[in-house]
CSV table of C-alpha atoms and ligand atoms in Angstrom, one decimal:
chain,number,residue,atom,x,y,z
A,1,UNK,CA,3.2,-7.6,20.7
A,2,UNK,CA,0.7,-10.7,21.1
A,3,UNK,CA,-2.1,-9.7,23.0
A,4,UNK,CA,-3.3,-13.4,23.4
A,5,UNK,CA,-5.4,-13.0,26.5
A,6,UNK,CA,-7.5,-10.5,24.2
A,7,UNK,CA,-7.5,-12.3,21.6
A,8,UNK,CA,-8.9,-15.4,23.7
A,9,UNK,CA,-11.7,-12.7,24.9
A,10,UNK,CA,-12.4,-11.7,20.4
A,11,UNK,CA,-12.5,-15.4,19.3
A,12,UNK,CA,-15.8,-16.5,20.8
A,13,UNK,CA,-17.3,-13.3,19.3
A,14,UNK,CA,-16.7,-14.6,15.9
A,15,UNK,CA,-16.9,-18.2,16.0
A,16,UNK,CA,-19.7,-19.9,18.1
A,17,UNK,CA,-18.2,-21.4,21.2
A,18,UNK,CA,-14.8,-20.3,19.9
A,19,UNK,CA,-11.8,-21.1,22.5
A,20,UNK,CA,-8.4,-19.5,21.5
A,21,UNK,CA,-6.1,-22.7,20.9
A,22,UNK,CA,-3.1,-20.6,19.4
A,23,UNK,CA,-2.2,-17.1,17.8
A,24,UNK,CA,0.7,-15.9,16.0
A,25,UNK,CA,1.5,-12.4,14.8
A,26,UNK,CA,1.2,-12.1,10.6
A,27,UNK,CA,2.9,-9.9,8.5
A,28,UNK,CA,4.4,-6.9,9.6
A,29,UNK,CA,2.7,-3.7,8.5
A,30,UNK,CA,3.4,-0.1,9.7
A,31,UNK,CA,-0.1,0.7,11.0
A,32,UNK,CA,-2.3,-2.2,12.1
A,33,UNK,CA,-1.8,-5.4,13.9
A,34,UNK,CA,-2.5,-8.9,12.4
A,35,UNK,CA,-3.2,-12.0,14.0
A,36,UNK,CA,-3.3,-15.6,12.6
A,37,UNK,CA,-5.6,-17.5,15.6
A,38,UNK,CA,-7.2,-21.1,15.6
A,39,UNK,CA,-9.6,-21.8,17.1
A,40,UNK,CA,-10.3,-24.9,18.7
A,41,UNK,CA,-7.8,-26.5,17.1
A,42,UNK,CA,-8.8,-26.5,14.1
A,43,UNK,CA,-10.9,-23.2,12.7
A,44,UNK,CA,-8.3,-20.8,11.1
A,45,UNK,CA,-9.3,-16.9,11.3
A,46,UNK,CA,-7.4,-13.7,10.9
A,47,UNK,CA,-7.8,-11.3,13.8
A,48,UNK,CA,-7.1,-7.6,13.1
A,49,UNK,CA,-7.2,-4.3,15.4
A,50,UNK,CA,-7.3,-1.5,13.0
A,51,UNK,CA,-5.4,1.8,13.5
A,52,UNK,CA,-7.7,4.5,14.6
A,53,UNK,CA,-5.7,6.9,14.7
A,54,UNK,CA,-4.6,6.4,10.8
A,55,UNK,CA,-8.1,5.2,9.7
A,56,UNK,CA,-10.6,8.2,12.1
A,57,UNK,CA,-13.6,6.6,10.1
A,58,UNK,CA,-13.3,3.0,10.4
A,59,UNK,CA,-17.1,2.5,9.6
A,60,UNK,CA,-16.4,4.1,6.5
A,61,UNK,CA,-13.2,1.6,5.8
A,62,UNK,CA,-15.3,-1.5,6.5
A,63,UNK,CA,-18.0,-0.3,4.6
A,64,UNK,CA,-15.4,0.3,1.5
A,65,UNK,CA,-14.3,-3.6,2.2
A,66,UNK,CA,-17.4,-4.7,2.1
A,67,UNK,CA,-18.2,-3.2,-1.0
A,68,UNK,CA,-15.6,-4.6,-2.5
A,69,UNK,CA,-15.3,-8.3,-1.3
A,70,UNK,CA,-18.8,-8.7,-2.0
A,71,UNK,CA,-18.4,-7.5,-5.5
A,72,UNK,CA,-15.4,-9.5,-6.1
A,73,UNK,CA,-17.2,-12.5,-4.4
A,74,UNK,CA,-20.4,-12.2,-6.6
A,75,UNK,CA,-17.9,-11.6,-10.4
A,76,UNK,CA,-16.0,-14.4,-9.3
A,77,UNK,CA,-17.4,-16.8,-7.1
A,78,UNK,CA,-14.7,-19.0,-7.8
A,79,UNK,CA,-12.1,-17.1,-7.0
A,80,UNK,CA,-9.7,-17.7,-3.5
A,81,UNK,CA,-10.7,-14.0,-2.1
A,82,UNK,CA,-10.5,-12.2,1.3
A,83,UNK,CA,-14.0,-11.9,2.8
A,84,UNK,CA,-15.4,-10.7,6.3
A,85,UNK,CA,-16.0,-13.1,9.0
A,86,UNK,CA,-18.7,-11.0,10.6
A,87,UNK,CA,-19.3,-11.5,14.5
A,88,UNK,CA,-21.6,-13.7,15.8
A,89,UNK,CA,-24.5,-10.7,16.1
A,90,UNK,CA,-23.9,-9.9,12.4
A,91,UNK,CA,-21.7,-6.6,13.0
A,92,UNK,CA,-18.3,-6.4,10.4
A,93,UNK,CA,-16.4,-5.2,13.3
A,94,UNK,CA,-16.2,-5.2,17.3
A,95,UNK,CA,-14.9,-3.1,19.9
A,96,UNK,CA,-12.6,-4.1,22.9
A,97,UNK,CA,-12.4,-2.8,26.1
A,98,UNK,CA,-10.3,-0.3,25.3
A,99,UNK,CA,-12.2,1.0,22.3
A,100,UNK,CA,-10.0,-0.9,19.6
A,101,UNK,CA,-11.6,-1.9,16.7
A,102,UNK,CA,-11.2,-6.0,15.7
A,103,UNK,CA,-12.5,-7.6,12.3
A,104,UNK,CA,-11.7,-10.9,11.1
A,105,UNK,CA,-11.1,-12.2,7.7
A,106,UNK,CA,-11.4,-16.0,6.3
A,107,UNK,CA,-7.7,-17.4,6.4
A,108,UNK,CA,-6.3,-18.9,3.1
A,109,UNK,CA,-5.1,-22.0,2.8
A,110,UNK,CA,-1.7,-23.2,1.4
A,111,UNK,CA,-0.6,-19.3,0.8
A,112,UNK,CA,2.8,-17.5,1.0
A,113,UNK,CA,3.6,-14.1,1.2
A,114,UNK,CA,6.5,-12.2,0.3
A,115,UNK,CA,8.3,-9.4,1.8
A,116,UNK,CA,10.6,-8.4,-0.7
A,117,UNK,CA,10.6,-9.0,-5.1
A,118,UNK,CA,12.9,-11.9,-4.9
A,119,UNK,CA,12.1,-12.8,-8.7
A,120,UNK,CA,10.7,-11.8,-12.2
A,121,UNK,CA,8.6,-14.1,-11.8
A,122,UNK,CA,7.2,-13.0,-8.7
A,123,UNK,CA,6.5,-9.1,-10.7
A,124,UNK,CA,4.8,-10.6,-13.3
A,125,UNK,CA,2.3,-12.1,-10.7
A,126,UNK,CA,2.1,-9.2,-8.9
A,127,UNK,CA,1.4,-7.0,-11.5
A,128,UNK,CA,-1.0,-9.0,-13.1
A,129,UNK,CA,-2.8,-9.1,-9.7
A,130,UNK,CA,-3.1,-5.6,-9.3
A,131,UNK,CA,-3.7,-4.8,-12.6
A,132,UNK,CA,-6.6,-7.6,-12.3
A,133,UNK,CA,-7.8,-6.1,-9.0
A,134,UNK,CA,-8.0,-2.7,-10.8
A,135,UNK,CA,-9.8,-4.0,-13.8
A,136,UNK,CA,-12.1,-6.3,-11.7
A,137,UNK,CA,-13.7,-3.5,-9.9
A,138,UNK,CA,-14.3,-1.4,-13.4
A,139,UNK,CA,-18.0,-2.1,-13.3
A,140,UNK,CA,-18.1,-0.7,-9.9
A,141,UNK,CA,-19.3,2.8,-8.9
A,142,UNK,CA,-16.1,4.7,-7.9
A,143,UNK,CA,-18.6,7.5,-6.1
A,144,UNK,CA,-20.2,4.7,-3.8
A,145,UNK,CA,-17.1,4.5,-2.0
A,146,UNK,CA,-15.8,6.9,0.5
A,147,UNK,CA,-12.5,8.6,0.5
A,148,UNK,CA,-11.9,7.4,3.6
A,149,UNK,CA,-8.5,9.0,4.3
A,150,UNK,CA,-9.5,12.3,2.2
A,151,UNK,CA,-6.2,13.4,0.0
A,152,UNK,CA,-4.0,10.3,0.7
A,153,UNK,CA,-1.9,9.9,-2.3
A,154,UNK,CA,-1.9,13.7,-3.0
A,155,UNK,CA,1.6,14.7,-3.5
A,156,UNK,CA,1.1,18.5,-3.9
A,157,UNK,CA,-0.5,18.7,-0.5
A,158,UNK,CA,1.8,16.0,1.3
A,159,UNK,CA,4.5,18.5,0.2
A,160,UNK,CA,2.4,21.3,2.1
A,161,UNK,CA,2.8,19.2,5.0
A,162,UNK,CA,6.1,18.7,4.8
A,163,UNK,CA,6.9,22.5,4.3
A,164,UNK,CA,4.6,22.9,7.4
A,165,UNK,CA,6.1,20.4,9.8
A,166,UNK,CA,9.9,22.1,8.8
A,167,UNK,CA,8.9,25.4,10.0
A,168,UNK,CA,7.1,24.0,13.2
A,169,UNK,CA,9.9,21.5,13.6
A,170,UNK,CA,8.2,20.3,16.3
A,171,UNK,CA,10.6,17.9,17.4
A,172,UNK,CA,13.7,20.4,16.8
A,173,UNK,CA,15.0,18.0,13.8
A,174,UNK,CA,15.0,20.6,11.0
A,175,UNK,CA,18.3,20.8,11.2
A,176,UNK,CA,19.1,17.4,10.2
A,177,UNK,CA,18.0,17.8,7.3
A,178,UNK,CA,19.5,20.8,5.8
A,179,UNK,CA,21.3,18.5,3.1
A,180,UNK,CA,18.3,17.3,1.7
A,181,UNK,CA,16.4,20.7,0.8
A,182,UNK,CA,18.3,21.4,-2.6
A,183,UNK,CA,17.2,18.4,-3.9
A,184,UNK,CA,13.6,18.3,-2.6
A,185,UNK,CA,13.5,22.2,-3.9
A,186,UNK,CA,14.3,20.7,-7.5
A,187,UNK,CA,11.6,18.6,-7.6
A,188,UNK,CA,8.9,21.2,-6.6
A,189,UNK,CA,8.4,22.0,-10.4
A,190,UNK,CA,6.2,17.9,-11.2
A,191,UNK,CA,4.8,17.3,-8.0
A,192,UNK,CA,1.5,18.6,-9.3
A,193,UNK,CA,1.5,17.1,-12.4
A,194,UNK,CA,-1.1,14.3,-11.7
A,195,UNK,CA,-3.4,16.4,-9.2
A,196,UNK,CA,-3.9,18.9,-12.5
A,197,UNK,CA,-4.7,16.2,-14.6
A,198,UNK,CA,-7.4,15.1,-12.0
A,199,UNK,CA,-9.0,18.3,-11.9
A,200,UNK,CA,-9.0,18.8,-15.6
A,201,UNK,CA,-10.9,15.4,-15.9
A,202,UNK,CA,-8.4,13.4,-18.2
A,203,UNK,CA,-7.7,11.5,-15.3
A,204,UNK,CA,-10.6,9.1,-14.5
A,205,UNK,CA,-11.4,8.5,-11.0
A,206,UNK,CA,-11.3,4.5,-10.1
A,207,UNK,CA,-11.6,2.4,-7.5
A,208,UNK,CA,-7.7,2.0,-6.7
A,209,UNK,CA,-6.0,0.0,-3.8
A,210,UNK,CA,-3.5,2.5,-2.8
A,211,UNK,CA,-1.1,0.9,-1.1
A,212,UNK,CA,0.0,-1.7,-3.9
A,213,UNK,CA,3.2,-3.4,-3.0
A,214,UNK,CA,4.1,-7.5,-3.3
A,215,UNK,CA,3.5,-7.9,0.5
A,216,UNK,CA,-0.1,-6.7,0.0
A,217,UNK,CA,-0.4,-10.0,-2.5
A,218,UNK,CA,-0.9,-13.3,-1.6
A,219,UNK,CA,0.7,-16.2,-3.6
A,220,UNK,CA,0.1,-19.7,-3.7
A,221,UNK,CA,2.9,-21.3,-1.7
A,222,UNK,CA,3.2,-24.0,-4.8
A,223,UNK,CA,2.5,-22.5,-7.6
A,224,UNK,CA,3.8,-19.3,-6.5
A,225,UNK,CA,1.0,-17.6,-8.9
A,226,UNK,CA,-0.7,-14.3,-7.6
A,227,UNK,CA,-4.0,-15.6,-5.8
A,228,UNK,CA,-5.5,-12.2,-4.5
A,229,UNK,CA,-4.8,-9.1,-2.8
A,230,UNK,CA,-4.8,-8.5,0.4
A,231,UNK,CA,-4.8,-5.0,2.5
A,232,UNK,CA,-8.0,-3.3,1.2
A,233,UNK,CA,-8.4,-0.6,4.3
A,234,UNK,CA,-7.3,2.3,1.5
A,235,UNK,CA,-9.4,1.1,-1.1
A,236,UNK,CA,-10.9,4.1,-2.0
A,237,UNK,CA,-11.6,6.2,-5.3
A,238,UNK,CA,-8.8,7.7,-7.0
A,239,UNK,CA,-6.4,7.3,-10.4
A,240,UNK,CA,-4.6,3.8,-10.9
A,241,UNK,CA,-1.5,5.9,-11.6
A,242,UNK,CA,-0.6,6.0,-7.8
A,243,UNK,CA,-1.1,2.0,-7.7
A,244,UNK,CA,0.9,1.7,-10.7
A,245,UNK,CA,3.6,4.3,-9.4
A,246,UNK,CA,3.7,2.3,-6.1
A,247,UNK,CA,3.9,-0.9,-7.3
A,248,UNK,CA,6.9,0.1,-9.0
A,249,UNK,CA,8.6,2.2,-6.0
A,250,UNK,CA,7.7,-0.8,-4.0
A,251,UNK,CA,9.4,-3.5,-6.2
A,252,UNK,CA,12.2,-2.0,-8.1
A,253,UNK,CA,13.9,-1.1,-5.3
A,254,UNK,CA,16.9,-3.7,-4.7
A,255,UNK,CA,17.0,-2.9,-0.7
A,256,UNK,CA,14.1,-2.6,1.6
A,257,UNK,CA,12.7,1.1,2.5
A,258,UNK,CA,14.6,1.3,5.5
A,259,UNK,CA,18.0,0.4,3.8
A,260,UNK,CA,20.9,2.5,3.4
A,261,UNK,CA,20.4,5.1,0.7
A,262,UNK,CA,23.8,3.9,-0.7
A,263,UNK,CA,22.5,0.8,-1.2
A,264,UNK,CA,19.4,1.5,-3.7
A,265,UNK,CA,19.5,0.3,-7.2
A,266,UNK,CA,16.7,0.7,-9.3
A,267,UNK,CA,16.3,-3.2,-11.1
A,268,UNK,CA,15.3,-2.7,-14.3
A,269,UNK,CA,14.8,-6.2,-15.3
A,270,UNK,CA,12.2,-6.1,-11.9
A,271,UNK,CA,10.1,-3.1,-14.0
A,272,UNK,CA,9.7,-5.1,-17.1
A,273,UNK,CA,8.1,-8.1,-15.6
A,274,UNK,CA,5.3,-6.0,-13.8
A,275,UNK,CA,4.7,-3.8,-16.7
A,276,UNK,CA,4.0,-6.9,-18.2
A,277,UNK,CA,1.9,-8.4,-16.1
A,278,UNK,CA,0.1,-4.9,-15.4
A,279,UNK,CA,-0.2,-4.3,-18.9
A,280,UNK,CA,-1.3,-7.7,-19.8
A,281,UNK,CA,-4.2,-7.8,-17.2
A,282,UNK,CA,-5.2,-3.7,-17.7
A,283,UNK,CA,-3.5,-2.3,-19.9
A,284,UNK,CA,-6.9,-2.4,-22.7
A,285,UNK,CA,-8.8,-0.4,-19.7
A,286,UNK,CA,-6.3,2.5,-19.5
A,287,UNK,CA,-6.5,5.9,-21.3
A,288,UNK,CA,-4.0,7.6,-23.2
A,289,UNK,CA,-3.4,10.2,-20.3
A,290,UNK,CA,-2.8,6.7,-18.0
A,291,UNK,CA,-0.2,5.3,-20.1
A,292,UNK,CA,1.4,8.5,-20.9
A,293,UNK,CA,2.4,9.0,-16.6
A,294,UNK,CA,3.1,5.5,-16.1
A,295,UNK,CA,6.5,5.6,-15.7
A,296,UNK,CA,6.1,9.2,-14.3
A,297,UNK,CA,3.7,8.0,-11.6
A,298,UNK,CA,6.6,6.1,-9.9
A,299,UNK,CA,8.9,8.8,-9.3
A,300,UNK,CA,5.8,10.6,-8.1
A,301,UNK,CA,5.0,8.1,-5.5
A,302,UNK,CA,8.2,7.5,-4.5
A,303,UNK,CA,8.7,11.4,-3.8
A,304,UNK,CA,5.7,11.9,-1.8
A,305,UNK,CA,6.5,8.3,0.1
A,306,UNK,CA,10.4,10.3,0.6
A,307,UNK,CA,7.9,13.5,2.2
A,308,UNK,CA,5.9,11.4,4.5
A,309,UNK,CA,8.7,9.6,6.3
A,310,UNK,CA,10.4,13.0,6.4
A,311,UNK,CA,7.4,14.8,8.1
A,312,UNK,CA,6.8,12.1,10.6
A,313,UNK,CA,10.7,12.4,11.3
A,314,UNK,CA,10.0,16.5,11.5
A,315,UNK,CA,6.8,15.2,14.1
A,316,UNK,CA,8.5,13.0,16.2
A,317,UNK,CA,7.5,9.9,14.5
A,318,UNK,CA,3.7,9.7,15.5
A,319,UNK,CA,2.7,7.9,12.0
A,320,UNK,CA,4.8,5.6,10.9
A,321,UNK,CA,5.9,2.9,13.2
A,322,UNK,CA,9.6,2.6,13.7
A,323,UNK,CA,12.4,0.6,15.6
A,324,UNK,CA,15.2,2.7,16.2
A,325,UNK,CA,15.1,7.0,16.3
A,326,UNK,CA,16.4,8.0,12.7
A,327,UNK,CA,14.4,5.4,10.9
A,328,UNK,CA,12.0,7.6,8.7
A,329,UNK,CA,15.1,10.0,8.3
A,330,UNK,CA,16.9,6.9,6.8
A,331,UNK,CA,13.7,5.6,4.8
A,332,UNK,CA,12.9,9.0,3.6
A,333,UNK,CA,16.7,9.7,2.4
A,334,UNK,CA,16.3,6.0,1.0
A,335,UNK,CA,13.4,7.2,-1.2
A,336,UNK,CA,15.1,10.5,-2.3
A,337,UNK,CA,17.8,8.3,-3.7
A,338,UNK,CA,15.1,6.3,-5.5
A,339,UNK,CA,13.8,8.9,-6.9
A,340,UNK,CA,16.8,10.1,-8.1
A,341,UNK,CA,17.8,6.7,-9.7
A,342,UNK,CA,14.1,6.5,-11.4
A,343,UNK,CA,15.2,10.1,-13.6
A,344,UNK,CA,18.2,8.9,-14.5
A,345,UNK,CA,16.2,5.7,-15.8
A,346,UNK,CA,13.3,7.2,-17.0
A,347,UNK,CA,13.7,7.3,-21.5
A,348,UNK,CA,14.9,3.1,-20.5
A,349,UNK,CA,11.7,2.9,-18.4
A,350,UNK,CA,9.4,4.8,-21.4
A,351,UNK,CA,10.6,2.5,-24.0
A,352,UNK,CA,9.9,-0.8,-21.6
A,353,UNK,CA,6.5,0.6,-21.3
A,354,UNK,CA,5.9,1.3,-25.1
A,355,UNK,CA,6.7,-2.5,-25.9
A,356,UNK,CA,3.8,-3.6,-23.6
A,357,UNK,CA,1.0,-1.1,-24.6
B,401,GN1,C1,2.0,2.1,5.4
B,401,GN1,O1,1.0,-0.2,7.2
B,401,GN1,P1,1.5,-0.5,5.8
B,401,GN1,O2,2.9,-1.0,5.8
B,401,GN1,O3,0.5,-1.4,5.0
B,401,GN1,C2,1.2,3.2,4.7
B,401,GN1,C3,1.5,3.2,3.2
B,401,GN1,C4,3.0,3.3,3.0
B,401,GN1,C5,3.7,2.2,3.8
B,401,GN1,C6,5.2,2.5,3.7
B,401,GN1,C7,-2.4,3.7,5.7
B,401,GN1,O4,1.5,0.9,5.0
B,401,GN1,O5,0.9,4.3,2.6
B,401,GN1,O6,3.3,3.2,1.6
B,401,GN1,O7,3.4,2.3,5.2
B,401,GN1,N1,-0.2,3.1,4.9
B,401,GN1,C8,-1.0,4.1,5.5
B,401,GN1,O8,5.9,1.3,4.2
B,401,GN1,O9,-0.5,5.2,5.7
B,402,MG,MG1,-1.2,-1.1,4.1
């Protein structure tokens, strides 16, 4: 929905004597709403109302974003990056009437996103961005962030959840998904595999983007190389092994998340190119404890992704937006079979990863 009257009430707020001359909605995420708006013709800004209800401490996310930009903008000045278009009284966000929180962004010129991994090409990029995002912020103090959505890639306790929501079944949908209990049983025995290493300490905390897929990057429409990334409302601390993991469930699928579960193939060739581009722009910073659960980390990911669509579907659907009533049922089913595919590949996947280390 284009809330263009609003938007003509947030544009003078953030550019002096501002008058909204046209808006379009920008990619499609599941949880805020972004807005391409020119001002006056000609000054191009990106307008977006954050989720409260996902991000409860939004002072806390902008503060993380500012952090980060202005690290990222003082390393590499040079650099096409997002930064904050504060408002005209200096604030990084504003409230509207109805309490919902805009900030704005500097638009980039002359870039393309993509929805889907439509190349190798394309991987490499991607994974070469994220892997240079991840090594970029190195020199940063992980601890000066905040965790702003505490235990969001935790898969251990978004399997708690799920075991909660199916004996609350809220929404009396339990029994839809009698079928897929076997298999989610089966995977009980790894999902805390990553969480022990944490607490051990062989897992170093970073500062991680957590939600790393090719939409979140933004390319140069000519070149089509990897200019930054974009998204940075989960930056928080935690291990590069869920951005690696996600990258890769995001990618490698041949079908979108929503797709039939019949229809997912795991793209091997798709793996290869961002473990090369990964590798190639982090792999130096990694320890042996990283590369070791690289491949593992997907699978991970990709099962806790299959146990979040399936407790918003246990809910009622109050996360994750959807457009028709089994939709996280059929994304979460979609991910189960991903998961399933990622085992079968998983001594292919190792050896992919050994030739790049
Ligand atoms: C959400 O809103 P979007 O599409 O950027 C979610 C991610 C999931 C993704 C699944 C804050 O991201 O964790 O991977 O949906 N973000 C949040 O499509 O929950
Ligand atoms: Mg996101």
């Amino acid at each position: 929905m284009l809330h263009q009257s609003l938007l003509a009430t947030l544009v003078p707020q953030f550019i002096e004597g501002g008058i909204l001359t046209s808006a379009e909605v920008l990619h499609g995420g599941l949880i805020n709403a972004t807005y391409l708006v020119v001002s006056n013709g000609a000054d191009k800004l990106v307008l977006q109302r954050v989720n409260t209800a996902v991000f409860t401490k939004p002072e806390l996310v902008m503060s993380n974003i500012l952090r980060v930009t202005s690290h990222l903008k003082s390393t590499s000045p040079e650099a096409r990056n997002l930064h904050l278009t504060p408002s005209l009284d200096g604030a990084s966000f504003i409230l509207d009437g109805d309490g919902g929180l805009w900030r704005a962004f500097n638009y980039l010129e002359d870039c393309a996103g993509h929805e889907q991994v439509e190349s190798t090409e394309l991987a490499y990029e991607a994974g070469k961005a994220f892997g240079q995002f991840l090594t970029q912020l190195s020199d940063m103090d992980a601890s000066g962030l905040s965790e702003t959505i505490p235990n969001f890639h935790n898969t251990p306790m978004r399997l708690e959840a799920f075991d909660e929501a199916l004996s609350q079944d809220v929404a009396g949908r339990a029994h839809s998904i009698s079928a897929d209990l076997d298999l989610i049983a089966s995977y009980r025995s790894w999902v805390s595999v990553l969480e022990e290493l944490r607490a051990a300490g062989v897992l170093p905390t970073r500062i991680t983007h957590n939600d790393t897929k090719i939409s979140n990057v933004l390319f140069d429409a000519k070149t089509q190389k990897a200019v930054c990334v974009i998204d940075l409302d989960t930056v928080m601390p935690g291990t590069m092994l869920y951005d690696f993991g996600d990258l890769v469930r995001t990618s490698v699928n041949s079908v979108s998340e929503s797709a039939p579960a019949e229809e997912v193939k795991c793209r091997m060739d798709i793996f290869e190119a961002l473990v090369k581009g990964y590798l190639e722009a982090a792999g130096s910073a990694l320890n042996s404890a990283e590369k070791q659960h690289l491949v593992f980390s997907a699978k991970l990911i990709t099962f806790e992704l299959a146990l979040r669509f399936l407790t918003d579907y246990l809910q009622g659907d109050p996360y994750f937006r959807i457009s028709h009533e089994k939709e996280n049922l059929e994304r979460a089913r979609n991910q189960l079979r991903l998961v399933q595919i990622l085992e079968e590949n998983e001594t292919e996947m190792e050896q992919i990863v050994v030739r790049y280390l």
